[in-house]
Amino acid sequence: MVGLSAASEGSQMSKSEESSQRPDTPHYENATGGWGSLKGVSRILVDQKPSPGVFHTLMRQNKPGGHMCTSCAWTKPAQPHLFEFCENGAKATIWDLTRDRCTPDFFARHSLAELRGLSDHELEKTGRLTHPMRYDPSSDRYIETTWEEAFAGIGAKLRELDPKSAVFYLSGKGSLETAYLYALFARLYGHNNLPDSSNMCHETTSVALKKVIGIGVGTCVLSDFDHCDLILFFGQNTGTNSPRFLHTLQTAKERGCKMITFNPIRERGLVEFANPQNPAQMTVKPATRISDIYLQVRPGGDIAVLAGLCKRVLELDAERGGQILDRAFIEEHTTGLDELMARLREVSWEEIEKESGLRREELNEVAEIYATSKNVIGIYGMGLTQHVKGWLNLAMFVNLLLLRGNIGRKGAGISPVRGHSNVQGQRTVGVSEKPENVPLDKLAELFGFEPPQEEGRSTVDLVEGLLDGSVRGLISMGGNLARAIPDRARAEEAWRNLDLNVQVATKLNRSHLLPGQATWLLPCLVRAEEDMQAAGPQVVTMEDSLSMIHGSLGKREPASPHLKSEVTIIAGIAKAALPPNPKVKWDEWTGDYGLIRDLIEATYPDKFKNFNGRLFTPGGFHRGNSARDREWKTESGKAQFTAPESLTALGESPEGEEVTLITLRSNDQFNTTIYGYSDRLRGLSGARDIVLINPEEMARRGLSEGQLVTLECAVEDGAERVVRGLRVVPYDLPDSCVAAYYPEANPLIPVSYHDELSKTPAYKGVPVRIHADGAVR
Ligand SMILES: Nc1nc2c(c(=O)[nH]1)N[C@H]1C(S)=C(S)[C@@H](COP(=O)(O)OP(=O)(O)OC[C@H]3O[C@@H](n4cnc5c(=O)[nH]c(N)nc54)[C@H](O)[C@@H]3O)O[C@H]1N2
Ligand SMILES: Nc1nc2c(c(=O)[nH]1)N[C@H]1C(S)=C(S)[C@@H](COP(=O)(O)OP(=O)(O)OC[C@H]3O[C@@H](n4cnc5c(=O)[nH]c(N)nc54)[C@H](O)[C@@H]3O)O[C@H]1N2
Ligand SMILES: [Mo]
């Protein structure tokens, strides 16, 4: 049952916060962090019964010489806290180290048809996968196999396929060593079909920031947060998705830095935070207020917000004798300001108010603060990237920062908060469908072959290829594509037509239950586990959100003696699929990952100088950032202002009966891994098949609390997209929008509905209609 959370710990919410939250809708009364986060961890400990020593393992998490958390990509500080892990990081590690096992015996007892009846939560709760398995169509079961058989079988199938019809997906947890070898394998085999989870996430960042500032990643480092006096925060839910970042925000706030947030939902972590590691804050001291101003922008309304802010900053500059813009910076480093100014003159405040859902006075107040702040950092997440004009959201954000020279100096910059723990790094070392982002000539020289030159498939292209039958083979290194992709219900049948489906995973998920002609399910180590190879225990590396590279050393005994590392699985398949090449030394490389790092250094000498010598640098080592140094690797050689062609990021604004759907993560999930059914920080618990709507919108549509409804996608392209049986929950959201959980709502997202430039699916802005259950078609 969905209900208000019955949290009983003393509420530390200030009066002003109480009055700005709709009192009649579910919400969390306590500060983020605090006792609630400790309870969240205890619950998962009871549920997963991890093997002994888990506390000792957690104490090594995110510390130099320890292992890096597999949850989010937030940076790991040089001086870690005593506990450098958060509620969700602890959940992720405990989930990996469960004592439950999903064994050959389990598979002997259950057909895949039966297993398809289990929920995402139940599937992963069966425990860690223990043996390599092959699908047997005659019994509809996975049966135990050997690694030798699996490698030989997969290699033989790959040799039969046209390389261009195969796709090698990588979910963002794989290490730099895994990513480098995987990308090399793909290119030796003959394609650039290398999507990773970034294609569903921050690909908008990779493309749009590259276009306007010449580099596809953020420009800030951790010390910038010690010098900023304003943080502008768009569409990122820190309390749930990168909780350790709250410590950074708290420190900045306590130093006097201001923070202004734009988000359709009042996310608790962005309202206030009590540090669970601070005994005083856990008992008597008030929680830290995080956002000074919190504006509930309409979904897709950020372009209008940023246009309004830029417009007002330009007006202020005119009113105050040219004192507001950083003219020297603009002159030397940028291009396109005149076009932007001309466009903004045409844009009316009425349009800005309509698209953003915010009042002119509210935006004027923010513009005044921005115009008088010295150093400003811009933060964003999926709320900006997952839209049809996501790229323009980012270009507009950059416009605002460029006006006052807030990129490329201490205490300022643009800082996307990345998702998976190494998703950014995978792109850095060559996992990309875009060959222009990869030094193919270097690869040719190092390994004596001709790398394929044509653009490969993104995740959206993969889904389209599944639907039209042009994708014949898939290797999925981690992840759960069958749930994470748009149009997942339409794609579900298509998985069965694949000639080859190879899934490398730690726990059972839906993607493993949709076998093709030949299907293998291969179990791998997790990061906290020891990876023993010929040269001894191996270190792997990852790059965090702030472009810092860290070594990670697992010490736990593996969940099963039959597990292999991702690196050795890639090498095993590659050896079986490819003709021998004296320059390609799979066995040597897998014996000592230091040799793979030497190859990474040889391929990317500027970013990875002395890679092996810097593995455990406290806080990681920075791989360099041209925009931070005010070197603009754009087409014009300058930072680019962009004149907005549209004031909404939505593909279609909702009309008549339609509303905009945003899809959300709860505090009790990591993407498609559902730990449980509590969304504590939103005051929701017990169910995920819900739809959130504001009380006035409910009244206008004659909907009542608890009523079952069907959502139907309003994009007209001949395909039916519906999700039935969602329970209506009144919630504090702007008008004309609804929210539902990801991945449950993914059948509603058309695969064609993606960011125009980067093809990131528009998971935060799809027009839908609401029908009383049974009323649709
Ligand atoms: N515990 C946990 N941690 C995670 C993950 C997880 O699932 N669970 N996932 C990881 C991954 S892969 C990623 S990419 C990140 C995702 O982390 P985030 O970037 O935080 O992504 P979301 O939670 O999808 O959505 C972020 C926020 O966008 C807001 N929003 C929606 N539409 C709009 C809009 O149009 N404008 C604005 N301004 N805001 C909007 C939503 O209300 C929500 O608060 O987190 C990573 N960390
Ligand atoms: N509607 C909607 N859809 C979305 C989003 C959204 O906001 N809304 N967000 C999108 C985003 S940002 C992302 S990143 C994608 C996520 O998409 P994916 O990265 O494809 O999905 P995950 O849920 O992270 O993958 C979970 C599975 O990974 C496997 N796994 C876990 N750890 C490891 C490991 O170390 N190695 C290997 N080989 N396997 C491992 C486990 O078996 C687990 O079941 O979803 C996207 N889909
Ligand atoms: Mo992501």
PDB file of C-alpha atoms and ligand atoms in Angstrom, residues 70 95-96 124 129 169-174 196-202 382 386 419-420 423 476-486 503-512 522-527 566 662-665 670-673 740-746 749 761 763-764, ligand 2:
ATOM      1  CA  THR A  70      29.878   0.364  -7.716  1.00  0.00           C
ATOM      2  CA  TRP A  95      23.598  -6.478  -2.473  1.00  0.00           C
ATOM      3  CA  ASP A  96      26.764  -7.773  -4.209  1.00  0.00           C
ATOM      4  CA  GLU A 124      17.955 -10.370  -8.391  1.00  0.00           C
ATOM      5  CA  LEU A 129      25.177 -16.219 -10.298  1.00  0.00           C
ATOM      6  CA  TYR A 169      27.029  -3.153 -25.061  1.00  0.00           C
ATOM      7  CA  LEU A 170      28.848  -2.139 -21.885  1.00  0.00           C
ATOM      8  CA  SER A 171      27.013  -1.025 -18.752  1.00  0.00           C
ATOM      9  CA  GLY A 172      28.889   1.701 -16.885  1.00  0.00           C
ATOM     10  CA  LYS A 173      30.372  -0.415 -14.099  1.00  0.00           C
ATOM     11  CA  GLY A 174      33.105  -2.153 -16.114  1.00  0.00           C
ATOM     12  CA  ASP A 196      27.339   1.977 -23.284  1.00  0.00           C
ATOM     13  CA  SER A 197      24.872   3.096 -20.649  1.00  0.00           C
ATOM     14  CA  SER A 198      25.985   6.664 -21.366  1.00  0.00           C
ATOM     15  CA  ASN A 199      23.791   6.402 -24.477  1.00  0.00           C
ATOM     16  CA  MET A 200      20.744   6.446 -22.178  1.00  0.00           C
ATOM     17  CA  CYS A 201      22.090   9.010 -19.805  1.00  0.00           C
ATOM     18  CA  HIS A 202      24.826  11.606 -20.346  1.00  0.00           C
ATOM     19  CA  MET A 382      18.963  13.537 -16.127  1.00  0.00           C
ATOM     20  CA  GLN A 386      16.820  13.113 -21.133  1.00  0.00           C
ATOM     21  CA  GLY A 419      25.595   7.982 -13.326  1.00  0.00           C
ATOM     22  CA  HIS A 420      27.340   4.607 -13.291  1.00  0.00           C
ATOM     23  CA  VAL A 423      30.566   5.351 -17.375  1.00  0.00           C
ATOM     24  CA  SER A 476      25.875  -7.369 -23.019  1.00  0.00           C
ATOM     25  CA  MET A 477      28.681  -6.777 -20.564  1.00  0.00           C
ATOM     26  CA  GLY A 478      26.541  -6.047 -17.507  1.00  0.00           C
ATOM     27  CA  GLY A 479      23.328  -4.057 -17.501  1.00  0.00           C
ATOM     28  CA  ASN A 480      19.741  -4.996 -18.105  1.00  0.00           C
ATOM     29  CA  LEU A 481      18.875  -3.612 -21.500  1.00  0.00           C
ATOM     30  CA  ALA A 482      15.551  -5.386 -21.810  1.00  0.00           C
ATOM     31  CA  ARG A 483      14.282  -3.185 -18.947  1.00  0.00           C
ATOM     32  CA  ALA A 484      16.346  -0.023 -19.349  1.00  0.00           C
ATOM     33  CA  ILE A 485      15.654   0.773 -23.011  1.00  0.00           C
ATOM     34  CA  PRO A 486      12.761   2.821 -24.389  1.00  0.00           C
ATOM     35  CA  GLN A 503      24.925 -11.840 -21.090  1.00  0.00           C
ATOM     36  CA  VAL A 504      27.745 -11.264 -18.617  1.00  0.00           C
ATOM     37  CA  ALA A 505      26.252 -10.506 -15.227  1.00  0.00           C
ATOM     38  CA  THR A 506      26.414 -10.756 -11.464  1.00  0.00           C
ATOM     39  CA  LYS A 507      22.728 -11.371 -10.761  1.00  0.00           C
ATOM     40  CA  LEU A 508      19.757 -12.664 -12.691  1.00  0.00           C
ATOM     41  CA  ASN A 509      17.622 -10.087 -14.492  1.00  0.00           C
ATOM     42  CA  ARG A 510      14.915  -9.853 -17.143  1.00  0.00           C
ATOM     43  CA  SER A 511      17.405  -9.516 -20.005  1.00  0.00           C
ATOM     44  CA  HIS A 512      18.622 -13.049 -19.249  1.00  0.00           C
ATOM     45  CA  LEU A 522      28.201 -15.852 -17.825  1.00  0.00           C
ATOM     46  CA  PRO A 523      28.860 -14.889 -14.191  1.00  0.00           C
ATOM     47  CA  CYS A 524      31.554 -12.397 -13.238  1.00  0.00           C
ATOM     48  CA  LEU A 525      33.314 -11.025 -10.167  1.00  0.00           C
ATOM     49  CA  VAL A 526      32.149  -7.840  -8.463  1.00  0.00           C
ATOM     50  CA  ARG A 527      34.544  -5.025  -7.655  1.00  0.00           C
ATOM     51  CA  GLU A 566      35.190  -9.277 -17.058  1.00  0.00           C
ATOM     52  CA  ILE A 662       8.636  12.090 -16.246  1.00  0.00           C
ATOM     53  CA  THR A 663      10.205   8.809 -15.136  1.00  0.00           C
ATOM     54  CA  LEU A 664      11.867   8.611 -11.749  1.00  0.00           C
ATOM     55  CA  ARG A 665      14.257   6.529  -9.673  1.00  0.00           C
ATOM     56  CA  PHE A 670      19.927   1.268  -8.608  1.00  0.00           C
ATOM     57  CA  ASN A 671      18.572   1.574 -12.131  1.00  0.00           C
ATOM     58  CA  THR A 672      16.817  -1.724 -12.851  1.00  0.00           C
ATOM     59  CA  THR A 673      18.079  -3.308  -9.605  1.00  0.00           C
ATOM     60  CA  ALA A 740       6.016   7.229 -12.696  1.00  0.00           C
ATOM     61  CA  TYR A 741       8.904   4.919 -11.878  1.00  0.00           C
ATOM     62  CA  TYR A 742      11.568   3.700 -14.264  1.00  0.00           C
ATOM     63  CA  PRO A 743      11.721   0.901 -15.507  1.00  0.00           C
ATOM     64  CA  GLU A 744       8.008   0.154 -14.979  1.00  0.00           C
ATOM     65  CA  ALA A 745       7.025   3.063 -17.243  1.00  0.00           C
ATOM     66  CA  ASN A 746       9.477   2.283 -20.060  1.00  0.00           C
ATOM     67  CA  ILE A 749       8.749   5.843 -24.174  1.00  0.00           C
ATOM     68  CA  PRO A 761      16.081   8.802 -24.962  1.00  0.00           C
ATOM     69  CA  TYR A 763      12.817   9.615 -20.579  1.00  0.00           C
ATOM     70  CA  LYS A 764      11.856  12.875 -18.846  1.00  0.00           C
TER      71      LYS A 764
HETATM   72  N1  LIG B   2      12.464   5.480 -18.163  1.00  0.00           N
HETATM   73  C1  LIG B   2      13.754   5.586 -17.879  1.00  0.00           C
HETATM   74  N2  LIG B   2      14.615   4.684 -18.385  1.00  0.00           N
HETATM   75  C2  LIG B   2      15.931   4.797 -18.110  1.00  0.00           C
HETATM   76  C3  LIG B   2      16.416   5.854 -17.294  1.00  0.00           C
HETATM   77  C4  LIG B   2      15.482   6.795 -16.764  1.00  0.00           C
HETATM   78  O1  LIG B   2      15.842   7.750 -16.040  1.00  0.00           O
HETATM   79  N3  LIG B   2      14.165   6.620 -17.083  1.00  0.00           N
HETATM   80  N4  LIG B   2      17.759   5.940 -17.046  1.00  0.00           N
HETATM   81  C5  LIG B   2      18.664   5.369 -18.040  1.00  0.00           C
HETATM   82  C6  LIG B   2      20.030   5.340 -17.515  1.00  0.00           C
HETATM   83  S1  LIG B   2      20.646   6.833 -16.955  1.00  0.00           S
HETATM   84  C7  LIG B   2      20.790   4.220 -17.498  1.00  0.00           C
HETATM   85  S2  LIG B   2      22.435   4.352 -17.070  1.00  0.00           S
HETATM   86  C8  LIG B   2      20.243   2.908 -17.906  1.00  0.00           C
HETATM   87  C9  LIG B   2      20.790   1.756 -17.021  1.00  0.00           C
HETATM   88  O2  LIG B   2      20.870   0.659 -17.742  1.00  0.00           O
HETATM   89  P1  LIG B   2      21.870  -0.581 -17.455  1.00  0.00           P
HETATM   90  O3  LIG B   2      23.224  -0.123 -17.122  1.00  0.00           O
HETATM   91  O4  LIG B   2      21.740  -1.459 -18.648  1.00  0.00           O
HETATM   92  O5  LIG B   2      21.170  -1.283 -16.229  1.00  0.00           O
HETATM   93  P2  LIG B   2      21.475  -1.617 -14.715  1.00  0.00           P
HETATM   94  O6  LIG B   2      20.151  -1.662 -14.078  1.00  0.00           O
HETATM   95  O7  LIG B   2      22.462  -0.689 -14.140  1.00  0.00           O
HETATM   96  O8  LIG B   2      22.063  -3.125 -14.792  1.00  0.00           O
HETATM   97  C10 LIG B   2      21.835  -4.022 -13.731  1.00  0.00           C
HETATM   98  C11 LIG B   2      22.421  -5.378 -13.975  1.00  0.00           C
HETATM   99  O9  LIG B   2      23.824  -5.300 -14.163  1.00  0.00           O
HETATM  100  C12 LIG B   2      24.436  -6.507 -13.724  1.00  0.00           C
HETATM  101  N5  LIG B   2      25.674  -6.140 -13.013  1.00  0.00           N
HETATM  102  C13 LIG B   2      25.782  -5.491 -11.850  1.00  0.00           C
HETATM  103  N6  LIG B   2      27.090  -5.310 -11.539  1.00  0.00           N
HETATM  104  C14 LIG B   2      27.804  -5.858 -12.545  1.00  0.00           C
HETATM  105  C15 LIG B   2      29.198  -5.983 -12.822  1.00  0.00           C
HETATM  106  O10 LIG B   2      30.060  -5.542 -12.075  1.00  0.00           O
HETATM  107  N7  LIG B   2      29.531  -6.605 -13.998  1.00  0.00           N
HETATM  108  C16 LIG B   2      28.614  -7.114 -14.849  1.00  0.00           C
HETATM  109  N8  LIG B   2      29.012  -7.670 -15.987  1.00  0.00           N
HETATM  110  N9  LIG B   2      27.308  -7.028 -14.599  1.00  0.00           N
HETATM  111  C17 LIG B   2      26.908  -6.390 -13.482  1.00  0.00           C
HETATM  112  C18 LIG B   2      23.486  -7.203 -12.799  1.00  0.00           C
HETATM  113  O11 LIG B   2      23.250  -8.510 -13.307  1.00  0.00           O
HETATM  114  C19 LIG B   2      22.245  -6.327 -12.799  1.00  0.00           C
HETATM  115  O12 LIG B   2      21.072  -7.084 -12.944  1.00  0.00           O
HETATM  116  O13 LIG B   2      18.801   2.943 -17.829  1.00  0.00           O
HETATM  117  C20 LIG B   2      18.244   3.999 -18.578  1.00  0.00           C
HETATM  118  N10 LIG B   2      16.791   3.859 -18.622  1.00  0.00           N
END
